[in-house]
PDB file of C-alpha atoms in Angstrom:
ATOM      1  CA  UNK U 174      35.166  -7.492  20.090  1.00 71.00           C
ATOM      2  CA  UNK U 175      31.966  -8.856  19.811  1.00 82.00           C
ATOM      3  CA  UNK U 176      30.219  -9.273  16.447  1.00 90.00           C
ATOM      4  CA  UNK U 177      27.065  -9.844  14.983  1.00 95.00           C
ATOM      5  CA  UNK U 178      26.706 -10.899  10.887  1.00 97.00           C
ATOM      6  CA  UNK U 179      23.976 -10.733   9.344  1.00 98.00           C
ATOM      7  CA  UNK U 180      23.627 -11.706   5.320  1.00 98.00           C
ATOM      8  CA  UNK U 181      24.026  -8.481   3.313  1.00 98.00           C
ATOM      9  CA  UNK U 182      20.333  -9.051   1.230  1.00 98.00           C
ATOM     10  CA  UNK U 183      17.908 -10.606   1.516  1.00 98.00           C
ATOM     11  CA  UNK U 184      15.103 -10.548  -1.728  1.00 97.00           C
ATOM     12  CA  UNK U 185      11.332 -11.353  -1.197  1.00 97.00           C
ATOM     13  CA  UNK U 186       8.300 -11.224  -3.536  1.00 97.00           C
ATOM     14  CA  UNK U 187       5.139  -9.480  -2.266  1.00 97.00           C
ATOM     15  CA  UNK U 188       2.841 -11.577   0.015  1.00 97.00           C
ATOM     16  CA  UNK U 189       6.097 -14.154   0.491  1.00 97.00           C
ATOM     17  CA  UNK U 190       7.828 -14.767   3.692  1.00 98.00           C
ATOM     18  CA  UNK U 191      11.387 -12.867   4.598  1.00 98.00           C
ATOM     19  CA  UNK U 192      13.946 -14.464   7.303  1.00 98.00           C
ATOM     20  CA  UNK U 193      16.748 -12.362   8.171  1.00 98.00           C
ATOM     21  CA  UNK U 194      18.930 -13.973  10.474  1.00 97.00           C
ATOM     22  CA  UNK U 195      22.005 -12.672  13.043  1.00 97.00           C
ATOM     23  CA  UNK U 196      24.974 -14.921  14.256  1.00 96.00           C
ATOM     24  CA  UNK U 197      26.797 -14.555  17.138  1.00 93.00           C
ATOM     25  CA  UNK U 198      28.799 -16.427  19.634  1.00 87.00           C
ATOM     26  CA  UNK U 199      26.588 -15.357  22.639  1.00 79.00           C
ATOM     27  CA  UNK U 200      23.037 -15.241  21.010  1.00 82.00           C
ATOM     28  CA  UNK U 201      21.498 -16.921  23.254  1.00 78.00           C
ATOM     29  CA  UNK U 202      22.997 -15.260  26.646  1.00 84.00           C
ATOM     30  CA  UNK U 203      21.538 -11.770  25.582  1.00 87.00           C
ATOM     31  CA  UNK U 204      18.080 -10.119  24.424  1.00 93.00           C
ATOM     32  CA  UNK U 205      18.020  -9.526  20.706  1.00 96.00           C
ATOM     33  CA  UNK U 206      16.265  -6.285  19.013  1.00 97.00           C
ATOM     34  CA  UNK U 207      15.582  -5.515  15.279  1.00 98.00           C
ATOM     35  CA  UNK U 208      15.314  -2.183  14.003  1.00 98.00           C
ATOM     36  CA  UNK U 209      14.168  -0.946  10.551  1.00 98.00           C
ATOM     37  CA  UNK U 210      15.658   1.644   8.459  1.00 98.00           C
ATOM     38  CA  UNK U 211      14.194   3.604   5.501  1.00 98.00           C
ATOM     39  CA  UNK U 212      16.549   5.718   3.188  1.00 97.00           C
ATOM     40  CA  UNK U 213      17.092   9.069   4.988  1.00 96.00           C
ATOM     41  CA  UNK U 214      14.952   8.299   8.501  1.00 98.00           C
ATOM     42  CA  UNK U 215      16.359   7.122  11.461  1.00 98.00           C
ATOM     43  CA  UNK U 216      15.702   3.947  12.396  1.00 98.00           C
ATOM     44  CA  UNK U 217      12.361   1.965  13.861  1.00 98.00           C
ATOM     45  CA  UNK U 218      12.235  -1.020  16.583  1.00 98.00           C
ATOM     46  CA  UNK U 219      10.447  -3.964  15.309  1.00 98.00           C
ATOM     47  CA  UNK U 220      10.948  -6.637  17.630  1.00 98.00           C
ATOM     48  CA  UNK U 221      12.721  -6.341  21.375  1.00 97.00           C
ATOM     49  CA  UNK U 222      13.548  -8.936  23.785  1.00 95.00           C
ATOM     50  CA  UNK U 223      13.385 -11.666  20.874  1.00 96.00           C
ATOM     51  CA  UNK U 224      10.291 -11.660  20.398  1.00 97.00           C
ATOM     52  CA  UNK U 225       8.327  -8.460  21.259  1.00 97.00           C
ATOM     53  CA  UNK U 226       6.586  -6.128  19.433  1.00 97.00           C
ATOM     54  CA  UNK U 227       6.665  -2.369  20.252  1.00 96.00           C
ATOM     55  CA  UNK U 228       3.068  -0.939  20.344  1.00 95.00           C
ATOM     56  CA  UNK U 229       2.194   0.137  16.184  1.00 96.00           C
ATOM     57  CA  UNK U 230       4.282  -2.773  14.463  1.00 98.00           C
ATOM     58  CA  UNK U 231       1.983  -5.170  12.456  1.00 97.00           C
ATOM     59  CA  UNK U 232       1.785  -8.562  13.917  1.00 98.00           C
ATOM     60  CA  UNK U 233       3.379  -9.795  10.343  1.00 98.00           C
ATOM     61  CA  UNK U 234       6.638  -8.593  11.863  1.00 98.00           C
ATOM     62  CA  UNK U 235       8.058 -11.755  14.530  1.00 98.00           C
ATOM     63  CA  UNK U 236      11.396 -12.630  16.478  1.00 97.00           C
ATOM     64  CA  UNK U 237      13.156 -15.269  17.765  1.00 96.00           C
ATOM     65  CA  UNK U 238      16.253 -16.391  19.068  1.00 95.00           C
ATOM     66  CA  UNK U 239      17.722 -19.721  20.114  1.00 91.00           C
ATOM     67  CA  UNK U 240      21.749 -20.809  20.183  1.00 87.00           C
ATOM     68  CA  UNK U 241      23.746 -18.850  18.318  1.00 91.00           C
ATOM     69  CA  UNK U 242      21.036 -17.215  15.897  1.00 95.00           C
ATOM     70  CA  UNK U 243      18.388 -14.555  15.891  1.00 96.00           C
ATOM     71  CA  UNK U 244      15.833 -14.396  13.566  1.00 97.00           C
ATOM     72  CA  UNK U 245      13.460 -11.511  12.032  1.00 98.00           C
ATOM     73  CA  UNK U 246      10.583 -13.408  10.106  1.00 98.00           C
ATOM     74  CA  UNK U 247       8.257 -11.199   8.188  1.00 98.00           C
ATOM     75  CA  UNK U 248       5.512 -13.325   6.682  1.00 98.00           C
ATOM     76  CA  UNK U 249       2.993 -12.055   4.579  1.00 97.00           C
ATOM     77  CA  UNK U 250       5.920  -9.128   2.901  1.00 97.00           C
ATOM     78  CA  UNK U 251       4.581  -5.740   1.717  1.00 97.00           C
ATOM     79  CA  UNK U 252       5.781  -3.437  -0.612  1.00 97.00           C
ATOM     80  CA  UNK U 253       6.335  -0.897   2.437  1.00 97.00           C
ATOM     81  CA  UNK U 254       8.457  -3.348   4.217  1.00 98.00           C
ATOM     82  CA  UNK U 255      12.202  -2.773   1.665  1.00 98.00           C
ATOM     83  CA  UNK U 256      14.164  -1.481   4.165  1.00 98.00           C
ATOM     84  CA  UNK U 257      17.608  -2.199   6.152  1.00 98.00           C
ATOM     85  CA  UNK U 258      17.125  -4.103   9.193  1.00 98.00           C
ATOM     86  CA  UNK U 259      19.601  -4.242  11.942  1.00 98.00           C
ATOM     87  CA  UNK U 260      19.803  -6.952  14.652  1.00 98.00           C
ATOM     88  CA  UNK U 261      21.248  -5.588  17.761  1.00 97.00           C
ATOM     89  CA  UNK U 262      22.387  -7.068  21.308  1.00 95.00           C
ATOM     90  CA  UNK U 263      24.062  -6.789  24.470  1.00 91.00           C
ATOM     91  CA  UNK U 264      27.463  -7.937  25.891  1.00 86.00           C
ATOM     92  CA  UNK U 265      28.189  -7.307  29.587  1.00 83.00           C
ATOM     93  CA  UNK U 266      26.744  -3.512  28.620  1.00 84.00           C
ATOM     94  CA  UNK U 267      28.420  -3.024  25.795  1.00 90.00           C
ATOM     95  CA  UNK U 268      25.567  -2.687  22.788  1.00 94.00           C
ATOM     96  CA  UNK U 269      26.868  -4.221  19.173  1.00 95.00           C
ATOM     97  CA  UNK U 270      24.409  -3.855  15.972  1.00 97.00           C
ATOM     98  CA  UNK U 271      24.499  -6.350  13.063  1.00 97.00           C
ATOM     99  CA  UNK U 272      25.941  -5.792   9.819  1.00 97.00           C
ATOM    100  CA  UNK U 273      22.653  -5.281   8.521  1.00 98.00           C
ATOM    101  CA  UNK U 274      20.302  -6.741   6.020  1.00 98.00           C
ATOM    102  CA  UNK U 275      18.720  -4.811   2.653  1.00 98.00           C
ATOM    103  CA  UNK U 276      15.327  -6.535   2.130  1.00 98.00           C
ATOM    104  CA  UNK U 277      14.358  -5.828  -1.279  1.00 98.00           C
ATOM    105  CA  UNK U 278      10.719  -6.799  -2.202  1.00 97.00           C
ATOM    106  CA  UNK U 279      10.708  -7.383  -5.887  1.00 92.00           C
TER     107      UNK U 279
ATOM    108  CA  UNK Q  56       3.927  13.260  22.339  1.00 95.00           C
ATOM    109  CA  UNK Q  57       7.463  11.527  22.901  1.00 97.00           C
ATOM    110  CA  UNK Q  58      10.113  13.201  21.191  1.00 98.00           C
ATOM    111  CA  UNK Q  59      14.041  13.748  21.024  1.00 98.00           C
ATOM    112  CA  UNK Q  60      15.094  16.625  18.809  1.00 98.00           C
ATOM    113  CA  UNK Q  61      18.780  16.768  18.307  1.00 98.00           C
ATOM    114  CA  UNK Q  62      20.851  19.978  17.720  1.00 98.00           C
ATOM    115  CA  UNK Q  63      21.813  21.371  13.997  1.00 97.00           C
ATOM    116  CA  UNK Q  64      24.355  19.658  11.229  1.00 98.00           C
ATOM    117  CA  UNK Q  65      28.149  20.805  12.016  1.00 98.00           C
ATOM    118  CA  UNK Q  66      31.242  21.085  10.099  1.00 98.00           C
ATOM    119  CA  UNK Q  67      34.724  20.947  11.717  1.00 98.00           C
ATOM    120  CA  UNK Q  68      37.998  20.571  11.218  1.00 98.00           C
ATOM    121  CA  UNK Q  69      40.233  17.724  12.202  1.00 98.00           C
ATOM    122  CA  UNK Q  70      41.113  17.801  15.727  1.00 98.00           C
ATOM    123  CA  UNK Q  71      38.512  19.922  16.614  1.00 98.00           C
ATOM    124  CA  UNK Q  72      35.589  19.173  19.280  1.00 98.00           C
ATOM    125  CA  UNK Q  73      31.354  18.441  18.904  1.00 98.00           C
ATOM    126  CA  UNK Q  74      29.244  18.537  21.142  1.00 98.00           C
ATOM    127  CA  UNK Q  75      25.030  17.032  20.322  1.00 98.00           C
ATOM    128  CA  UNK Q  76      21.949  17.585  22.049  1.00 98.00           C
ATOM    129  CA  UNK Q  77      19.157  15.762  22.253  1.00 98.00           C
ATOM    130  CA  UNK Q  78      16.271  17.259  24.183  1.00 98.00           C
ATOM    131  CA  UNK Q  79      13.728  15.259  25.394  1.00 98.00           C
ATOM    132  CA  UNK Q  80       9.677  16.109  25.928  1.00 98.00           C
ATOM    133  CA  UNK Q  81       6.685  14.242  26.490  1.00 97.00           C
ATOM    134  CA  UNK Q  82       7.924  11.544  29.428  1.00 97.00           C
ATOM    135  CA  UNK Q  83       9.856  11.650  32.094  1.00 97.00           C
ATOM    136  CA  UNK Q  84      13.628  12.244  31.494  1.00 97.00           C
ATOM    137  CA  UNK Q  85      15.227  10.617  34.497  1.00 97.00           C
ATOM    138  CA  UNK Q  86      13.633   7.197  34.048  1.00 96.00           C
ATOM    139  CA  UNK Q  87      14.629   6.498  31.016  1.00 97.00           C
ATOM    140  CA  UNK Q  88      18.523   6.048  29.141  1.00 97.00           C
ATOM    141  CA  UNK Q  89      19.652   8.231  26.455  1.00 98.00           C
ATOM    142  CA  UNK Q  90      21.788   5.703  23.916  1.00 98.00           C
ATOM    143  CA  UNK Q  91      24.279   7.302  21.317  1.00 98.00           C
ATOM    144  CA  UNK Q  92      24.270   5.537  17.525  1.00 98.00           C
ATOM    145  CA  UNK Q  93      26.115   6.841  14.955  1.00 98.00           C
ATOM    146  CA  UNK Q  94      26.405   5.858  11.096  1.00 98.00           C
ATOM    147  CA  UNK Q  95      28.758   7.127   8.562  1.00 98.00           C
ATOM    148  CA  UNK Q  96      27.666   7.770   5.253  1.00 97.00           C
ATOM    149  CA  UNK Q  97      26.572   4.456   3.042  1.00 96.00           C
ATOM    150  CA  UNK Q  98      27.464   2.631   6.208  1.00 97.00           C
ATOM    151  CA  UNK Q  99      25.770   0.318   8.991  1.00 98.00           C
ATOM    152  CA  UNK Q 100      24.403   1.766  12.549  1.00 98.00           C
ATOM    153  CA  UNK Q 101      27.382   1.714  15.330  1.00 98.00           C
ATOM    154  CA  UNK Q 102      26.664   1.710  18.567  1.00 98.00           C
ATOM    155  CA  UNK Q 103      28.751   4.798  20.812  1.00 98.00           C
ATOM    156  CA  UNK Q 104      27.433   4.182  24.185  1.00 97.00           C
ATOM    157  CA  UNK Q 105      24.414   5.175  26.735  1.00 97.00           C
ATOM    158  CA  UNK Q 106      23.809   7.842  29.361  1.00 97.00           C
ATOM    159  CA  UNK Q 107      21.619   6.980  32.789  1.00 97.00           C
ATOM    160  CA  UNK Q 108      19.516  10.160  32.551  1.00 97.00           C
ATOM    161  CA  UNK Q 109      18.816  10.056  36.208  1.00 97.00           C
ATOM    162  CA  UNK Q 110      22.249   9.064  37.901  1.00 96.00           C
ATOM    163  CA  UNK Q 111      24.223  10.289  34.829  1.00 97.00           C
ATOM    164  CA  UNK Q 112      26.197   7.212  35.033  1.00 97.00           C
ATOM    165  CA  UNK Q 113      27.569   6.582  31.438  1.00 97.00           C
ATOM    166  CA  UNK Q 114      29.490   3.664  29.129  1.00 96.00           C
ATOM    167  CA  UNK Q 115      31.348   4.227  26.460  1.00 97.00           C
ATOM    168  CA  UNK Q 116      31.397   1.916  23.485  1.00 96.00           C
ATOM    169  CA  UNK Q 117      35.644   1.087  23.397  1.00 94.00           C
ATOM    170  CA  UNK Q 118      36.495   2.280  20.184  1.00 95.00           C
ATOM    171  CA  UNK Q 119      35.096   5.926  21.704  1.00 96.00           C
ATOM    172  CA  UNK Q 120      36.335   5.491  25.075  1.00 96.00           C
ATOM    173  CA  UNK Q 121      38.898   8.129  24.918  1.00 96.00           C
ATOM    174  CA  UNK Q 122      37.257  10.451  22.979  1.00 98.00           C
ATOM    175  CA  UNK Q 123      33.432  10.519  23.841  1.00 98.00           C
ATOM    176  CA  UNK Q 124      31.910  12.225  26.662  1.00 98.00           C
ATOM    177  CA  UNK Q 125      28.097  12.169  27.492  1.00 98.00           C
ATOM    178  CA  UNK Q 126      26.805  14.009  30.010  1.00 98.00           C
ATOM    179  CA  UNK Q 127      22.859  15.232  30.989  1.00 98.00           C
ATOM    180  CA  UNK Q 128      21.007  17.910  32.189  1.00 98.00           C
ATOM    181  CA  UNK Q 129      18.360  16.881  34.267  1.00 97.00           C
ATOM    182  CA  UNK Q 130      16.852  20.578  34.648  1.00 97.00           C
ATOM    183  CA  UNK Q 131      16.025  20.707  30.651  1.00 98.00           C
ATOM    184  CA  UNK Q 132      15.892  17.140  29.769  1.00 98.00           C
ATOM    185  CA  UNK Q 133      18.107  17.143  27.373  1.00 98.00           C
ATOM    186  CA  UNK Q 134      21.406  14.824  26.737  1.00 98.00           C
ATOM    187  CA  UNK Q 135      24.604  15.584  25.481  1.00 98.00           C
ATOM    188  CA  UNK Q 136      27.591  13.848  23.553  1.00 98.00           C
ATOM    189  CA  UNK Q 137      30.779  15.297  22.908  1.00 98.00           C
ATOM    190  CA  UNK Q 138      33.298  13.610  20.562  1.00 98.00           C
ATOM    191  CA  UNK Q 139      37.031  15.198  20.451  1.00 98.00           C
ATOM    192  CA  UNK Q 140      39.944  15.002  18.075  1.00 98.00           C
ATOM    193  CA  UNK Q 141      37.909  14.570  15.276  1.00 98.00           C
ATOM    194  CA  UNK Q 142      39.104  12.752  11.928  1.00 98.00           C
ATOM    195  CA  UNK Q 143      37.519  12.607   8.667  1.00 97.00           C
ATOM    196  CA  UNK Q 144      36.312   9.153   9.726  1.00 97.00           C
ATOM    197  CA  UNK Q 145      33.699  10.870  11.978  1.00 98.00           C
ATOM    198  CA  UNK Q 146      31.750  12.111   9.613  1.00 98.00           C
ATOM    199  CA  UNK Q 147      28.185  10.437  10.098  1.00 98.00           C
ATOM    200  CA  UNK Q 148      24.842  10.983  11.323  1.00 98.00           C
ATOM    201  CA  UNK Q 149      24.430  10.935  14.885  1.00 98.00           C
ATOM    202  CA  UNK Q 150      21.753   9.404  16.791  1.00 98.00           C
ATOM    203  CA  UNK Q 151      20.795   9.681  19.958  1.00 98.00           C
ATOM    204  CA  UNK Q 152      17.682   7.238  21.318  1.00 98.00           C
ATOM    205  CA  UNK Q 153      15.680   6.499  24.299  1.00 98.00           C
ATOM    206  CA  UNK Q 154      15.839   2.982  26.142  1.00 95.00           C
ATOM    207  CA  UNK Q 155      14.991   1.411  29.200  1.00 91.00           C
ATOM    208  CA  UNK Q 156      17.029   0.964  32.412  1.00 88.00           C
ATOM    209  CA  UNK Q 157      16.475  -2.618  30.986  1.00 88.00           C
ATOM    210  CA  UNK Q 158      18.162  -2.011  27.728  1.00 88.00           C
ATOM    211  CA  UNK Q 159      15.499  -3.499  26.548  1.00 90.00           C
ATOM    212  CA  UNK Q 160      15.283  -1.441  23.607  1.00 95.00           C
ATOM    213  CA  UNK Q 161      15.545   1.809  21.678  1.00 97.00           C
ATOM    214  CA  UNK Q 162      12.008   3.049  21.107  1.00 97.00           C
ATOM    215  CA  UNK Q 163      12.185   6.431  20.660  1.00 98.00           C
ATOM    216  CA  UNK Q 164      14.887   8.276  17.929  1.00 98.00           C
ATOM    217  CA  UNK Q 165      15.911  11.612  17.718  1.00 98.00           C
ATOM    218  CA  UNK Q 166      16.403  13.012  13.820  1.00 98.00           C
ATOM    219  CA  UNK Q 167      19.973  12.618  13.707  1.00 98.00           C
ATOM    220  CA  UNK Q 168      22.760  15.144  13.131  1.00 98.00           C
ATOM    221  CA  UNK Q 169      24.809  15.548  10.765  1.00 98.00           C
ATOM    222  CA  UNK Q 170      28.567  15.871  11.751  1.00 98.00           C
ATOM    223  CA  UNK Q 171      31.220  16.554   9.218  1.00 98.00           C
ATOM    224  CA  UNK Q 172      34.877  16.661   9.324  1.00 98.00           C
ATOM    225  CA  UNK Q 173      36.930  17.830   6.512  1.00 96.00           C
ATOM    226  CA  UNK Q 174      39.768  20.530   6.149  1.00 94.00           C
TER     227      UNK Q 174
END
């Protein structure tokens, strides 16, 4: 089956840059989506189609996806931003998430 | 506004049958999917399949393929997923999430429901 990894955690300081990447054999065949996840709410899309951001997502939130690797940069980090963040793509139909990323903003 | 509102937690036993709803309001039902997510406790987002809200065409994630039915009602806008012979591995939340015909992406969540399975 298809899989997407993503690096279990990711740590940031306030104001820095995060990159959270996702590897997979057919990146670059399929549209890539991130999705955020606070403790206890369901989770948010942040970027779709590689590089889009849904209406209400800050611009510091961007997306991008070339050979085998997506990427979810957020530059300019807030405090707000800890979270899980999921990667999430398409094969032939079939959806497959990421292993999913803690960002921790210390 | 936009909203999916999924049924009540549930307890069952092993073997037994659930069955979720998601109701949909504010936009219209038909032109839209209706995807299934689920995540077990601690654990990472899996993905169980989508419904075609209008046609009612549906696929089925494989791992769930034998056990997972969703179906729609187009008359109350609201989705459904059944899972059968539940096993203490079910236990998660379950999602249910709008999305294009593009799959483009899942921009609207329900609140999740909780399923558990224990004897």
């Amino acid at each position: 089956s298809y899989e997407l990894t993503q690096p279990p955690s990711v740590s940031v300081s306030p104001g820095q840059t995060a990159t959270i990447t996702c590897s997979g054999v057919k990146m670059g065949e399929t549209f890539v989506c991130w999705y955020q996840q606070k403790p206890g709410q369901s989770p948010l899309l942040v970027i779709y189609q590689d590089t889009e951001r849904p209406s209400g997502i800050p611009e510091r939130f961007s997306g991008s996806n070339a050979g085998n690797t997506a990427t979810l940069t957020i530059t300019g980090t807030q405090a707000m931003d800890e979270a899980d963040y999921y990667c999430q793509a398409w094969d032939s139909n079939t959806g497959v998430f990421g292993t999913g990323t803690k960002v921790t903003v210390l | 506004q936009v909203q999916l509102v999924q049924s009540g937690a549930e307890v069952k036993k092993p073997g037994a049958s659930v069955k979720v709803s998601c109701k949909a309001s504010g936009y219209s039902f038909p032109g839209y999917y209706i995807q299934w997510v689920r995540q077990a406790p601690g654990q990472g987002l899996e993905w169980m399949g989508w419904i075609n809200s209008n046609s009612g065409a549906a696929k089925y994630a494989e791992k769930f393929q034998a056990r997972v039915t969703m179906s729609r009602d187009k008359t109350t806008s609201t989705a459904y997923m059944e899972l059968s012979s539940l096993r203490s591995d079910d236990t998660a939340v379950y999602y249910c999430a709008r999305d294009t015909v593009a799959l483009s992406g899942m921009d609207v969540w329900g609140q999740g429901t909780t399923v558990s399975v224990s004897s």
